[in-house]
mmCIF file of C-alpha atoms in Angstrom:
data_model
loop_
_atom_site.group_PDB
_atom_site.id
_atom_site.type_symbol
_atom_site.label_atom_id
_atom_site.label_comp_id
_atom_site.label_asym_id
_atom_site.label_seq_id
_atom_site.Cartn_x
_atom_site.Cartn_y
_atom_site.Cartn_z
ATOM 1 C CA ALA A 1 -0.151 -0.153 -0.189
ATOM 2 C CA CYS A 2 1.297 3.738 -0.720
ATOM 3 C CA ALA A 3 -0.069 6.636 0.481
ATOM 4 C CA GLY A 4 0.612 9.668 -1.836
ATOM 5 C CA ARG A 5 -0.333 12.854 -3.400
ATOM 6 C CA PRO A 6 -0.522 13.317 -7.204
ATOM 7 C CA VAL A 7 2.148 15.422 -8.597
ATOM 8 C CA ALA A 8 1.305 17.521 -12.013
ATOM 9 C CA ILE A 9 4.030 17.553 -14.577
ATOM 10 C CA GLY A 10 3.619 21.067 -16.029
ATOM 11 C CA MET A 11 5.360 20.263 -19.732
ATOM 12 C CA TRP A 12 2.800 17.443 -20.122
ATOM 13 C CA PRO A 13 -1.137 18.763 -19.122
ATOM 14 C CA GLY A 14 -3.025 15.901 -17.234
ATOM 15 C CA ILE A 15 -0.140 13.551 -16.589
ATOM 16 C CA THR A 16 0.614 13.065 -12.906
ATOM 17 C CA VAL A 17 3.101 11.141 -10.861
ATOM 18 C CA THR A 18 2.262 9.931 -7.560
ATOM 19 C CA GLU A 19 5.009 10.674 -4.258
ATOM 20 C CA GLY A 20 4.478 9.285 -1.333
ATOM 21 C CA PHE A 21 5.557 6.934 1.561
ATOM 22 C CA PRO A 22 5.563 3.381 1.763
ATOM 23 C CA VAL A 23 2.863 1.861 4.458
ATOM 24 C CA PRO A 24 3.300 -2.007 5.293
ATOM 25 C CA ALA A 25 0.298 -3.629 5.050
ATOM 26 C CA ALA A 26 -0.372 -6.710 7.639
ATOM 27 C CA SER A 27 0.183 -9.509 4.904
ATOM 28 C CA PHE A 28 3.854 -7.939 4.259
ATOM 29 C CA LEU A 29 4.429 -7.999 7.992
ATOM 30 C CA ILE A 30 3.664 -11.502 8.162
ATOM 31 C CA VAL A 31 5.552 -12.607 5.385
ATOM 32 C CA TRP A 32 8.546 -10.756 6.925
ATOM 33 C CA LEU A 33 8.134 -12.615 10.037
ATOM 34 C CA ALA A 34 7.717 -15.844 8.395
ATOM 35 C CA ILE A 35 10.938 -15.617 6.435
ATOM 36 C CA ALA A 36 12.859 -14.579 9.703
ATOM 37 C CA ALA A 37 11.604 -17.700 11.504
ATOM 38 C CA SER A 38 12.680 -19.827 8.654
ATOM 39 C CA ALA A 39 16.189 -18.414 9.131
ATOM 40 C CA VAL A 40 16.213 -19.027 12.480
ATOM 41 C CA ALA A 41 14.679 -22.527 12.178
ATOM 42 C CA ALA A 42 17.271 -23.413 9.891
ATOM 43 C CA PHE A 43 19.968 -22.348 11.767
ATOM 44 C CA LEU A 44 18.943 -24.359 14.654
ATOM 45 C CA THR A 45 18.009 -27.612 12.921
ATOM 46 C CA LEU A 46 20.561 -27.871 10.587
ATOM 47 C CA PRO A 47 22.306 -31.244 11.254
ATOM 48 C CA PRO A 48 25.506 -30.904 13.179
ATOM 49 C CA GLY A 49 27.042 -34.034 12.089
ATOM 50 C CA LEU A 50 27.602 -32.649 8.418
ATOM 51 C CA SER A 51 30.998 -31.583 6.954
ATOM 52 C CA ARG A 52 31.608 -27.655 6.386
ATOM 53 C CA ARG A 53 31.436 -28.303 2.793
ATOM 54 C CA GLN A 54 28.089 -29.991 3.313
ATOM 55 C CA THR A 55 26.878 -27.319 5.552
ATOM 56 C CA THR A 56 28.087 -24.615 2.858
ATOM 57 C CA ARG A 57 26.458 -26.119 0.126
ATOM 58 C CA ILE A 58 23.290 -26.528 1.860
ATOM 59 C CA ILE A 59 23.381 -22.664 2.578
ATOM 60 C CA PHE A 60 24.317 -21.557 -0.892
ATOM 61 C CA VAL A 61 21.778 -23.583 -2.513
ATOM 62 C CA THR A 62 19.225 -22.645 0.018
ATOM 63 C CA GLY A 63 20.224 -18.814 -0.636
ATOM 64 C CA ILE A 64 19.916 -18.989 -4.196
ATOM 65 C CA ALA A 65 16.429 -20.521 -4.088
ATOM 66 C CA ALA A 66 15.476 -18.375 -1.629
ATOM 67 C CA ARG A 67 16.151 -15.213 -4.091
ATOM 68 C CA LEU A 68 14.597 -16.937 -7.227
ATOM 69 C CA LEU A 69 11.322 -17.253 -4.988
ATOM 70 C CA MET A 70 11.997 -13.339 -4.129
ATOM 71 C CA LEU A 71 12.101 -12.517 -7.787
ATOM 72 C CA PRO A 72 8.363 -11.910 -8.517
ATOM 73 C CA HIS A 73 7.880 -9.572 -5.954
ATOM 74 C CA PRO A 74 7.024 -5.909 -7.395
ATOM 75 C CA ALA A 75 10.190 -3.871 -7.748
ATOM 76 C CA SER A 76 10.911 -0.604 -5.495
ATOM 77 C CA ASP A 77 10.180 2.719 -7.400
ATOM 78 C CA ASP A 78 13.852 3.480 -7.246
ATOM 79 C CA VAL A 79 14.505 1.189 -9.809
ATOM 80 C CA HIS A 80 12.570 3.386 -12.285
ATOM 81 C CA ARG A 81 15.300 6.213 -11.480
ATOM 82 C CA TYR A 82 18.026 3.509 -12.038
ATOM 83 C CA LEU A 83 16.808 2.425 -15.565
ATOM 84 C CA TRP A 84 15.897 5.725 -16.688
ATOM 85 C CA GLU A 85 19.215 7.467 -15.809
ATOM 86 C CA GLY A 86 20.899 4.540 -17.358
ATOM 87 C CA ARG A 87 19.258 5.174 -20.440
ATOM 88 C CA LEU A 88 19.955 8.551 -20.460
ATOM 89 C CA LEU A 89 23.776 8.147 -19.790
ATOM 90 C CA ALA A 90 23.821 5.230 -22.373
ATOM 91 C CA ALA A 91 22.854 7.488 -24.895
ATOM 92 C CA GLY A 92 25.447 10.206 -24.015
ATOM 93 C CA LEU A 93 23.528 12.535 -21.527
ATOM 94 C CA SER A 94 24.502 13.191 -17.958
ATOM 95 C CA PRO A 95 21.819 12.247 -15.195
ATOM 96 C CA TYR A 96 23.403 14.993 -13.211
ATOM 97 C CA ALA A 97 22.614 17.671 -15.461
ATOM 98 C CA HIS A 98 19.122 16.518 -16.722
ATOM 99 C CA ALA A 99 16.099 15.748 -14.172
ATOM 100 C CA PRO A 100 13.355 13.456 -15.221
ATOM 101 C CA VAL A 101 11.398 16.364 -15.218
ATOM 102 C CA GLU A 102 12.505 19.789 -16.048
ATOM 103 C CA ALA A 103 10.885 22.837 -17.976
ATOM 104 C CA HIS A 104 13.872 24.043 -19.627
ATOM 105 C CA ASP A 105 15.675 21.349 -20.666
ATOM 106 C CA PRO A 106 14.950 20.315 -24.219
ATOM 107 C CA ALA A 107 18.150 18.274 -24.478
ATOM 108 C CA ALA A 108 16.545 15.165 -22.705
ATOM 109 C CA ASP A 109 12.976 15.542 -24.083
ATOM 110 C CA ALA A 110 13.530 12.666 -25.918
ATOM 111 C CA PHE A 111 13.802 10.497 -22.933
ATOM 112 C CA ARG A 112 10.827 11.980 -21.233
ATOM 113 C CA ASP A 113 8.215 9.713 -22.794
ATOM 114 C CA PRO A 114 4.711 9.596 -20.935
ATOM 115 C CA THR A 115 4.401 6.304 -22.674
ATOM 116 C CA ASP A 116 7.398 4.709 -20.403
ATOM 117 C CA PRO A 117 6.087 3.509 -17.376
ATOM 118 C CA HIS A 118 9.644 3.771 -15.715
ATOM 119 C CA TRP A 119 9.670 7.439 -16.398
ATOM 120 C CA ARG A 120 6.135 7.852 -15.239
ATOM 121 C CA GLY A 121 7.178 5.915 -12.021
ATOM 122 C CA ILE A 122 9.933 8.101 -11.177
ATOM 123 C CA ASN A 123 10.159 9.423 -7.607
ATOM 124 C CA HIS A 124 10.998 12.985 -7.011
ATOM 125 C CA PRO A 125 10.745 13.468 -10.743
ATOM 126 C CA GLY A 126 12.096 17.195 -10.633
ATOM 127 C CA MET A 127 15.650 16.020 -8.613
ATOM 128 C CA THR A 128 18.856 15.139 -10.863
ATOM 129 C CA ALA A 129 20.829 11.957 -9.718
ATOM 130 C CA ILE A 130 22.164 11.371 -6.542
ATOM 131 C CA TYR A 131 24.117 8.202 -7.271
ATOM 132 C CA PRO A 132 27.855 7.943 -7.354
ATOM 133 C CA PRO A 133 29.328 7.619 -11.044
ATOM 134 C CA LEU A 134 30.051 3.730 -10.705
ATOM 135 C CA ALA A 135 26.456 3.326 -10.022
ATOM 136 C CA LEU A 136 25.227 5.121 -13.001
ATOM 137 C CA VAL A 137 27.717 3.313 -15.066
ATOM 138 C CA GLY A 138 25.941 -0.045 -13.570
ATOM 139 C CA PHE A 139 22.707 1.404 -14.442
ATOM 140 C CA ALA A 140 23.807 2.322 -18.102
ATOM 141 C CA GLY A 141 24.901 -1.164 -18.334
ATOM 142 C CA LEU A 142 21.669 -2.654 -17.120
ATOM 143 C CA ALA A 143 19.453 -0.418 -19.116
ATOM 144 C CA SER A 144 21.263 -1.622 -22.225
ATOM 145 C CA ILE A 145 20.752 -5.010 -21.651
ATOM 146 C CA ARG A 146 17.127 -5.027 -21.098
ATOM 147 C CA TYR A 147 14.866 -1.877 -20.193
ATOM 148 C CA GLU A 148 13.026 -3.652 -17.333
ATOM 149 C CA PRO A 149 13.056 -4.185 -13.493
ATOM 150 C CA LEU A 150 13.785 -7.809 -13.656
ATOM 151 C CA THR A 151 17.201 -7.026 -15.141
ATOM 152 C CA VAL A 152 17.904 -4.764 -12.155
ATOM 153 C CA LYS A 153 16.703 -7.177 -9.808
ATOM 154 C CA VAL A 154 18.698 -10.139 -11.117
ATOM 155 C CA ALA A 155 21.743 -8.265 -11.153
ATOM 156 C CA MET A 156 20.997 -7.372 -7.560
ATOM 157 C CA ALA A 157 20.086 -11.006 -6.420
ATOM 158 C CA LEU A 158 23.650 -12.179 -8.122
ATOM 159 C CA ALA A 159 25.407 -9.392 -6.099
ATOM 160 C CA ASP A 160 23.705 -10.462 -2.843
ATOM 161 C CA ILE A 161 24.357 -14.281 -3.488
ATOM 162 C CA ALA A 162 27.819 -13.276 -4.144
ATOM 163 C CA THR A 163 27.847 -11.832 -0.562
ATOM 164 C CA LEU A 164 26.773 -14.753 0.953
ATOM 165 C CA GLY A 165 29.740 -16.300 -0.570
ATOM 166 C CA LEU A 166 32.121 -13.915 0.615
ATOM 167 C CA LEU A 167 30.284 -14.260 4.322
ATOM 168 C CA LEU A 168 30.982 -18.172 3.987
ATOM 169 C CA ALA A 169 34.458 -17.210 3.192
ATOM 170 C CA LEU A 170 35.044 -15.169 6.033
ATOM 171 C CA LEU A 171 33.341 -17.780 8.656
ATOM 172 C CA SER A 172 35.819 -20.440 6.978
ATOM 173 C CA ARG A 173 38.477 -17.997 7.443
ATOM 174 C CA ARG A 174 37.907 -17.329 11.087
ATOM 175 C CA ILE A 175 37.146 -21.267 11.726
ATOM 176 C CA THR A 176 33.487 -20.267 12.724
ATOM 177 C CA ASP A 177 30.590 -22.990 12.134
ATOM 178 C CA PRO A 178 28.990 -21.735 8.643
ATOM 179 C CA ARG A 179 26.080 -22.580 9.659
ATOM 180 C CA TRP A 180 25.717 -18.587 10.890
ATOM 181 C CA ALA A 181 25.481 -17.657 7.364
ATOM 182 C CA PHE A 182 21.886 -19.297 7.318
ATOM 183 C CA LEU A 183 21.112 -16.145 9.241
ATOM 184 C CA TYR A 184 21.899 -13.979 6.472
ATOM 185 C CA ALA A 185 20.947 -16.429 3.768
ATOM 186 C CA LEU A 186 17.377 -16.403 4.645
ATOM 187 C CA HIS A 187 17.122 -13.032 6.404
ATOM 188 C CA PRO A 188 14.224 -11.073 5.004
ATOM 189 C CA LEU A 189 15.956 -7.584 4.522
ATOM 190 C CA PRO A 190 18.077 -8.395 1.742
ATOM 191 C CA LEU A 191 15.894 -11.022 0.390
ATOM 192 C CA ILE A 192 12.954 -8.591 -0.052
ATOM 193 C CA ALA A 193 15.043 -5.395 -0.767
ATOM 194 C CA PHE A 194 17.547 -6.848 -3.225
ATOM 195 C CA ALA A 195 16.386 -9.666 -5.116
ATOM 196 C CA GLY A 196 12.572 -8.575 -4.404
ATOM 197 C CA GLN A 197 12.830 -4.972 -4.545
ATOM 198 C CA GLY A 198 16.043 -4.570 -6.648
ATOM 199 C CA HIS A 199 17.814 -2.027 -4.263
ATOM 200 C CA LEU A 200 21.439 -1.062 -5.170
ATOM 201 C CA ASP A 201 22.981 -1.383 -1.480
ATOM 202 C CA ALA A 202 23.082 -5.166 -2.834
ATOM 203 C CA VAL A 203 26.414 -3.918 -4.766
ATOM 204 C CA GLN A 204 27.764 -1.816 -1.890
ATOM 205 C CA VAL A 205 27.121 -4.487 0.765
ATOM 206 C CA LEU A 206 29.089 -7.109 -1.286
ATOM 207 C CA LEU A 207 32.294 -4.776 -1.779
ATOM 208 C CA VAL A 208 32.449 -3.473 1.974
ATOM 209 C CA LEU A 209 32.102 -7.175 2.910
ATOM 210 C CA GLY A 210 34.674 -7.832 0.226
ATOM 211 C CA ALA A 211 37.048 -5.009 1.609
ATOM 212 C CA LEU A 212 36.789 -6.678 5.052
ATOM 213 C CA LEU A 213 37.739 -10.071 3.795
ATOM 214 C CA LEU A 214 40.540 -8.590 2.306
ATOM 215 C CA GLY A 215 41.558 -6.541 5.549
ATOM 216 C CA GLU A 216 41.486 -9.978 7.064
ATOM 217 C CA ARG A 217 44.033 -11.418 4.573
ATOM 218 C CA ARG A 218 46.322 -7.790 5.253
ATOM 219 C CA ARG A 219 45.688 -7.073 1.655
ATOM 220 C CA TRP A 220 45.569 -3.461 2.463
ATOM 221 C CA GLY A 221 45.978 -1.841 -0.972
ATOM 222 C CA TRP A 222 43.282 -3.849 -2.439
ATOM 223 C CA MET A 223 41.103 -3.301 0.636
ATOM 224 C CA PHE A 224 40.941 0.366 0.229
ATOM 225 C CA LEU A 225 40.481 0.073 -3.451
ATOM 226 C CA VAL A 226 37.415 -1.983 -3.010
ATOM 227 C CA LEU A 227 36.229 0.200 0.160
ATOM 228 C CA GLY A 228 36.683 2.854 -2.550
ATOM 229 C CA LEU A 229 34.466 1.344 -5.173
ATOM 230 C CA ALA A 230 31.702 0.620 -2.602
ATOM 231 C CA VAL A 231 31.548 4.632 -1.823
ATOM 232 C CA GLN A 232 31.126 5.139 -5.614
ATOM 233 C CA VAL A 233 28.150 2.759 -5.699
ATOM 234 C CA LYS A 234 26.476 4.526 -2.459
ATOM 235 C CA TYR A 235 27.459 7.200 -0.669
#
């Protein structure tokens, strides 16, 4: 459910977009709690006699399956901006210079298509891009592959699966029971926010965890490089 107010777009009379704040419905909260309970149950019931390799395989396969099941979840409205700004950048225009809705900016009018559901769905359409350069380059690549939310969601799900892999590697390095990774593999926040809604933070989390693992290995130069890339994905 979303409570919002219509905002008129002056250049196109009669066309409006909606700005508002999401209000979690009861069904969403029930699903959230059910996923969280499954994570705890999986953590507690995993047989203790399994080898590290067997446990890691079970967690990884379960994490992949859970993310595949979340792909049909409705994408966040942020994804509309990801795609539109990516399309703009792929065409050679800077999303920092052209807002989705701008009265005196004919250079980008060709991309302000009232029939484009992603343009119509952008929140805060009067604002230019707020994401760092690396994020925008990623958006351009994804929009060039296929201009639809599923492309973004698959990319974020893959980044999140890679994060799970790094988490398992970190636990292995610390000689810690890999079953702790189940609490991330089935945690409702990454499942819903990344594979379900397609939020960009999946890539930032991956890079931050990668920097942490490099720090554990005392690879300081690579650690700071990867941490810098994380900043270039989201401030």
